[in-house]
mmCIF file of C-alpha atoms and ligand atoms in Angstrom:
data_model
loop_
_atom_site.group_PDB
_atom_site.id
_atom_site.type_symbol
_atom_site.label_atom_id
_atom_site.label_comp_id
_atom_site.label_asym_id
_atom_site.label_seq_id
_atom_site.Cartn_x
_atom_site.Cartn_y
_atom_site.Cartn_z
ATOM 1 C CA MET A 520 13.770 -3.658 13.794
ATOM 2 C CA ALA A 521 15.521 -1.438 11.137
ATOM 3 C CA LEU A 522 14.006 1.175 8.555
ATOM 4 C CA LEU A 523 13.945 -0.427 5.751
ATOM 5 C CA PRO A 524 14.740 1.404 1.728
ATOM 6 C CA ILE A 525 11.568 2.887 -0.039
ATOM 7 C CA TYR A 526 11.649 2.722 -3.258
ATOM 8 C CA THR A 527 9.985 5.392 -5.145
ATOM 9 C CA ALA A 528 8.348 5.798 -9.098
ATOM 10 C CA PRO A 529 9.416 5.151 -11.612
ATOM 11 C CA ASP A 530 11.595 1.885 -10.714
ATOM 12 C CA PRO A 531 11.069 -0.540 -12.724
ATOM 13 C CA LEU A 532 10.601 -3.105 -9.641
ATOM 14 C CA LEU A 533 7.401 -1.290 -8.244
ATOM 15 C CA LYS A 534 5.900 -2.430 -11.965
ATOM 16 C CA THR A 535 5.732 -6.549 -11.119
ATOM 17 C CA VAL A 536 4.134 -8.832 -9.531
ATOM 18 C CA SER A 537 4.501 -9.592 -6.543
ATOM 19 C CA LYS A 538 4.011 -13.867 -4.677
ATOM 20 C CA PRO A 539 2.436 -15.648 -2.739
ATOM 21 C CA VAL A 540 4.004 -15.638 0.934
ATOM 22 C CA ASP A 541 4.835 -19.745 1.163
ATOM 23 C CA ALA A 542 4.859 -19.679 5.135
ATOM 24 C CA VAL A 543 4.143 -17.638 7.352
ATOM 25 C CA ASP A 544 7.425 -17.973 9.343
ATOM 26 C CA ALA A 545 9.862 -15.856 12.037
ATOM 27 C CA GLU A 546 11.696 -14.168 8.801
ATOM 28 C CA ILE A 547 7.614 -13.105 7.277
ATOM 29 C CA ARG A 548 7.394 -12.032 11.241
ATOM 30 C CA LYS A 549 10.147 -9.690 10.106
ATOM 31 C CA LEU A 550 9.556 -8.380 7.715
ATOM 32 C CA VAL A 551 5.936 -7.113 9.241
ATOM 33 C CA ASP A 552 7.741 -5.424 12.231
ATOM 34 C CA ASP A 553 10.071 -3.375 9.870
ATOM 35 C CA MET A 554 7.671 -2.843 7.329
ATOM 36 C CA PHE A 555 5.304 -0.932 10.583
ATOM 37 C CA GLU A 556 8.569 0.251 11.132
ATOM 38 C CA THR A 557 9.187 2.392 7.767
ATOM 39 C CA MET A 558 5.298 2.768 7.640
ATOM 40 C CA TYR A 559 4.668 5.002 10.661
ATOM 41 C CA ALA A 560 8.810 6.652 10.773
ATOM 42 C CA ALA A 561 8.008 8.267 6.519
ATOM 43 C CA PRO A 562 5.327 8.688 8.100
ATOM 44 C CA GLY A 563 2.002 6.613 6.198
ATOM 45 C CA ILE A 564 -0.508 4.529 6.863
ATOM 46 C CA GLY A 565 -0.343 1.862 4.375
ATOM 47 C CA LEU A 566 3.300 0.074 3.303
ATOM 48 C CA ALA A 567 3.290 -2.522 0.219
ATOM 49 C CA ALA A 568 6.590 -4.699 0.922
ATOM 50 C CA ILE A 569 7.229 -4.709 -2.200
ATOM 51 C CA GLN A 570 7.830 -1.421 -1.826
ATOM 52 C CA VAL A 571 10.826 -2.026 0.248
ATOM 53 C CA GLY A 572 11.865 -4.398 -2.445
ATOM 54 C CA VAL A 573 10.183 -7.537 -1.543
ATOM 55 C CA GLN A 574 8.103 -9.561 -4.274
ATOM 56 C CA LYS A 575 5.925 -11.206 -1.352
ATOM 57 C CA ARG A 576 1.962 -9.791 -1.501
ATOM 58 C CA LEU A 577 2.595 -9.201 2.516
ATOM 59 C CA LEU A 578 0.630 -5.512 3.418
ATOM 60 C CA VAL A 579 0.825 -3.605 6.765
ATOM 61 C CA VAL A 580 -2.009 -1.072 7.221
ATOM 62 C CA ASP A 581 -2.980 2.216 9.574
ATOM 63 C CA VAL A 582 -5.059 4.488 9.071
ATOM 64 C CA VAL A 583 -5.770 4.954 12.936
ATOM 65 C CA GLY A 584 -2.815 5.307 14.615
ATOM 66 C CA LYS A 585 -0.336 8.347 11.777
ATOM 67 C CA GLY A 586 -2.944 8.400 9.864
ATOM 68 C CA ASN A 587 -5.618 10.782 12.344
ATOM 69 C CA GLN A 588 -4.359 11.547 15.120
ATOM 70 C CA ASP A 589 -6.250 11.199 18.107
ATOM 71 C CA GLY A 590 -6.847 7.450 17.875
ATOM 72 C CA ALA A 591 -5.015 4.918 19.364
ATOM 73 C CA PRO A 592 -3.097 2.592 16.961
ATOM 74 C CA GLN A 593 -4.421 -0.541 15.038
ATOM 75 C CA PRO A 594 -1.668 -2.274 12.860
ATOM 76 C CA MET A 595 -3.047 -4.379 10.874
ATOM 77 C CA ALA A 596 -0.975 -7.193 8.856
ATOM 78 C CA LEU A 597 -2.378 -8.930 5.829
ATOM 79 C CA ILE A 598 -0.538 -11.935 4.219
ATOM 80 C CA ASN A 599 -1.892 -12.910 1.154
ATOM 81 C CA PRO A 600 -4.715 -11.033 0.583
ATOM 82 C CA GLU A 601 -7.490 -10.999 -1.328
ATOM 83 C CA ILE A 602 -10.737 -8.839 -2.430
ATOM 84 C CA THR A 603 -13.706 -11.892 -1.838
ATOM 85 C CA TRP A 604 -16.388 -8.840 -2.380
ATOM 86 C CA VAL A 605 -16.807 -5.107 -3.871
ATOM 87 C CA SER A 606 -19.792 -2.931 -2.703
ATOM 88 C CA ASP A 607 -21.459 -1.869 -5.956
ATOM 89 C CA HIS A 608 -21.177 1.951 -4.679
ATOM 90 C CA ASP A 609 -17.986 3.510 -5.134
ATOM 91 C CA ALA A 610 -15.644 6.780 -3.267
ATOM 92 C CA THR A 611 -13.342 9.337 -3.805
ATOM 93 C CA TYR A 612 -10.384 10.025 -2.517
ATOM 94 C CA GLU A 613 -7.090 12.162 -1.945
ATOM 95 C CA GLU A 614 -4.305 8.962 -1.936
ATOM 96 C CA GLY A 615 -0.809 9.733 -1.729
ATOM 97 C CA CYS A 616 2.432 7.482 -1.955
ATOM 98 C CA LEU A 617 5.064 6.927 -0.158
ATOM 99 C CA SER A 618 6.293 5.935 -3.723
ATOM 100 C CA VAL A 619 5.899 8.235 -5.392
ATOM 101 C CA PRO A 620 6.057 11.947 -3.360
ATOM 102 C CA ASP A 621 4.971 14.818 -3.170
ATOM 103 C CA HIS A 622 2.247 14.072 -5.308
ATOM 104 C CA TYR A 623 -1.308 13.729 -4.604
ATOM 105 C CA ALA A 624 -4.158 13.010 -6.805
ATOM 106 C CA ASP A 625 -8.732 11.609 -6.142
ATOM 107 C CA VAL A 626 -8.934 8.403 -7.499
ATOM 108 C CA VAL A 627 -11.917 6.381 -7.322
ATOM 109 C CA ARG A 628 -12.461 2.814 -5.753
ATOM 110 C CA PRO A 629 -15.336 0.522 -4.630
ATOM 111 C CA ALA A 630 -16.441 2.285 -0.783
ATOM 112 C CA GLU A 631 -16.859 -1.351 0.334
ATOM 113 C CA VAL A 632 -14.919 -3.737 0.485
ATOM 114 C CA GLU A 633 -13.769 -8.049 2.153
ATOM 115 C CA VAL A 634 -10.939 -9.110 2.221
ATOM 116 C CA SER A 635 -9.757 -12.512 3.135
ATOM 117 C CA TYR A 636 -6.222 -12.735 5.110
ATOM 118 C CA LEU A 637 -3.465 -14.503 6.785
ATOM 119 C CA ASP A 638 -2.939 -12.745 9.994
ATOM 120 C CA VAL A 639 1.902 -12.954 11.225
ATOM 121 C CA ASP A 640 0.483 -16.691 12.894
ATOM 122 C CA GLY A 641 -0.806 -17.831 10.178
ATOM 123 C CA GLU A 642 -4.606 -17.491 11.523
ATOM 124 C CA GLU A 643 -6.904 -16.951 8.136
ATOM 125 C CA HIS A 644 -9.561 -13.888 9.177
ATOM 126 C CA ILE A 645 -12.447 -11.703 7.166
ATOM 127 C CA LEU A 646 -11.894 -8.603 6.584
ATOM 128 C CA ARG A 647 -15.188 -6.213 6.247
ATOM 129 C CA ALA A 648 -13.711 -2.532 5.429
ATOM 130 C CA ASP A 649 -14.894 1.417 5.041
ATOM 131 C CA GLY A 650 -13.782 4.895 4.303
ATOM 132 C CA LEU A 651 -10.612 5.276 4.269
ATOM 133 C CA LEU A 652 -9.353 2.012 5.376
ATOM 134 C CA ALA A 653 -11.139 0.453 2.838
ATOM 135 C CA THR A 654 -9.418 3.123 0.473
ATOM 136 C CA CYS A 655 -5.855 2.271 1.255
ATOM 137 C CA ILE A 656 -5.556 -1.448 1.273
ATOM 138 C CA GLN A 657 -7.703 -1.303 -2.308
ATOM 139 C CA HIS A 658 -4.173 1.367 -2.977
ATOM 140 C CA GLU A 659 -1.395 -0.802 -1.306
ATOM 141 C CA MET A 660 -2.844 -4.593 -2.323
ATOM 142 C CA ASP A 661 -2.924 -2.880 -5.794
ATOM 143 C CA HIS A 662 1.091 -2.299 -5.407
ATOM 144 C CA LEU A 663 0.614 -6.264 -4.668
ATOM 145 C CA ASP A 664 -0.046 -6.622 -8.631
ATOM 146 C CA GLY A 665 2.494 -3.603 -9.826
ATOM 147 C CA ILE A 666 -0.307 -0.531 -10.128
ATOM 148 C CA LEU A 667 0.343 2.301 -9.149
ATOM 149 C CA PHE A 668 -2.758 5.848 -8.030
ATOM 150 C CA LEU A 669 -1.009 7.123 -10.805
ATOM 151 C CA ASP A 670 -2.763 4.361 -12.971
ATOM 152 C CA HIS A 671 -5.975 5.588 -12.073
ATOM 153 C CA LEU A 672 -5.054 9.396 -13.298
ATOM 154 C CA SER A 673 -5.112 10.635 -17.102
ATOM 155 C CA ALA A 674 -2.484 9.146 -19.388
ATOM 156 C CA LEU A 675 -1.747 13.158 -19.322
ATOM 157 C CA LYS A 676 -1.812 13.274 -15.710
ATOM 158 C CA ARG A 677 0.549 10.617 -14.739
ATOM 159 C CA ASN A 678 2.746 11.400 -17.462
ATOM 160 C CA MET A 679 3.444 13.897 -15.780
ATOM 161 C CA ILE A 680 4.214 12.911 -12.147
ATOM 162 C CA LEU A 681 6.552 10.228 -14.015
ATOM 163 C CA ARG A 682 8.635 12.625 -15.954
ATOM 164 C CA LYS A 683 9.076 15.178 -12.317
ATOM 165 C CA LEU A 684 9.940 12.589 -10.647
ATOM 166 C CA LEU A 685 12.568 10.681 -13.366
ATOM 167 C CA LYS A 686 14.061 14.278 -13.394
ATOM 168 C CA GLN A 687 14.272 14.809 -9.689
ATOM 169 C CA LYS A 688 15.696 11.190 -9.721
ATOM 170 C CA LYS A 689 18.302 12.374 -11.861
ATOM 171 C CA LEU A 690 19.185 15.455 -10.415
ATOM 172 C CA ALA A 691 18.872 13.858 -7.124
ATOM 173 C CA SER A 692 21.917 11.472 -7.907
HETATM 174 O O1 LIG B 935 3.077 4.848 0.102
HETATM 175 C C1 LIG B 935 1.448 4.321 0.503
HETATM 176 O O2 LIG B 935 1.380 3.195 0.304
HETATM 177 C C2 LIG B 935 1.270 4.039 1.856
HETATM 178 C C3 LIG B 935 0.340 5.921 1.692
HETATM 179 C C4 LIG B 935 -1.290 5.154 1.480
HETATM 180 C C5 LIG B 935 -2.597 5.935 1.163
HETATM 181 C C6 LIG B 935 -2.155 7.224 0.791
HETATM 182 C C7 LIG B 935 -3.698 7.447 1.433
HETATM 183 C C8 LIG B 935 -4.968 6.542 0.996
HETATM 184 C C9 LIG B 935 -4.042 5.378 0.255
HETATM 185 C C10 LIG B 935 -3.363 4.950 0.496
HETATM 186 C C11 LIG B 935 0.854 6.521 2.589
HETATM 187 O O3 LIG B 935 0.973 6.163 3.512
HETATM 188 S S1 LIG B 935 0.259 8.075 2.003
HETATM 189 C C12 LIG B 935 1.509 9.430 3.031
HETATM 190 C C13 LIG B 935 -0.356 9.700 3.976
HETATM 191 O O4 LIG B 935 -1.936 9.203 3.097
HETATM 192 C C14 LIG B 935 -0.006 9.824 4.875
HETATM 193 C C15 LIG B 935 0.381 10.468 6.112
HETATM 194 C C16 LIG B 935 0.519 11.005 7.489
HETATM 195 C C17 LIG B 935 -0.679 10.893 8.149
HETATM 196 C C18 LIG B 935 -1.960 10.804 7.288
HETATM 197 C C19 LIG B 935 -1.888 10.673 6.146
HETATM 198 ZN ZN1 LIG B 936 1.419 3.293 -2.352
#
């Protein structure tokens, strides 16, 4: 397994739309393994392939293992995920993002979702999620369409955070 570099905003790659996975093969399974290692090391509760520079519609989540220290790990890889249903009622969570380090903000999203996806064996599944899992899946699926949680905030808040991130990058280079 390998730790992959995480791209951070305002890198233009994070604003691109990822492409469907053609075949769930050994290369994809290796990418999934590397993404889990990278997510747990960060630490994080989710990661989309575009965050590690791969423009494929693939994400990993585990809101139990690292996000909640008292649970056993529950790693899930979602390949070509599609939201098939969202609830009428919303939920607000304070979101973070490994591509927007050290910044957090409340984001409102549907409280429950149903998502179809392929697993690492290429098998199709339909998952009904609520709570943090629903929020995390929606956050990661946004990444696949080039959307950051910052895009759910006011332009004022978003631009303030982006300016700070740009300044940090310039200082670090
Ligand atoms: O960058 C990402 O997409 C991962 C992100 C996922 C996420 C967090 C919160 C709400 C929605 C989606 C993170 O994992 S940020 C780090 C984080 O939330 C966390 C890290 C360790 C323990 C608990 C939480
Ligand atoms: Zn993110």
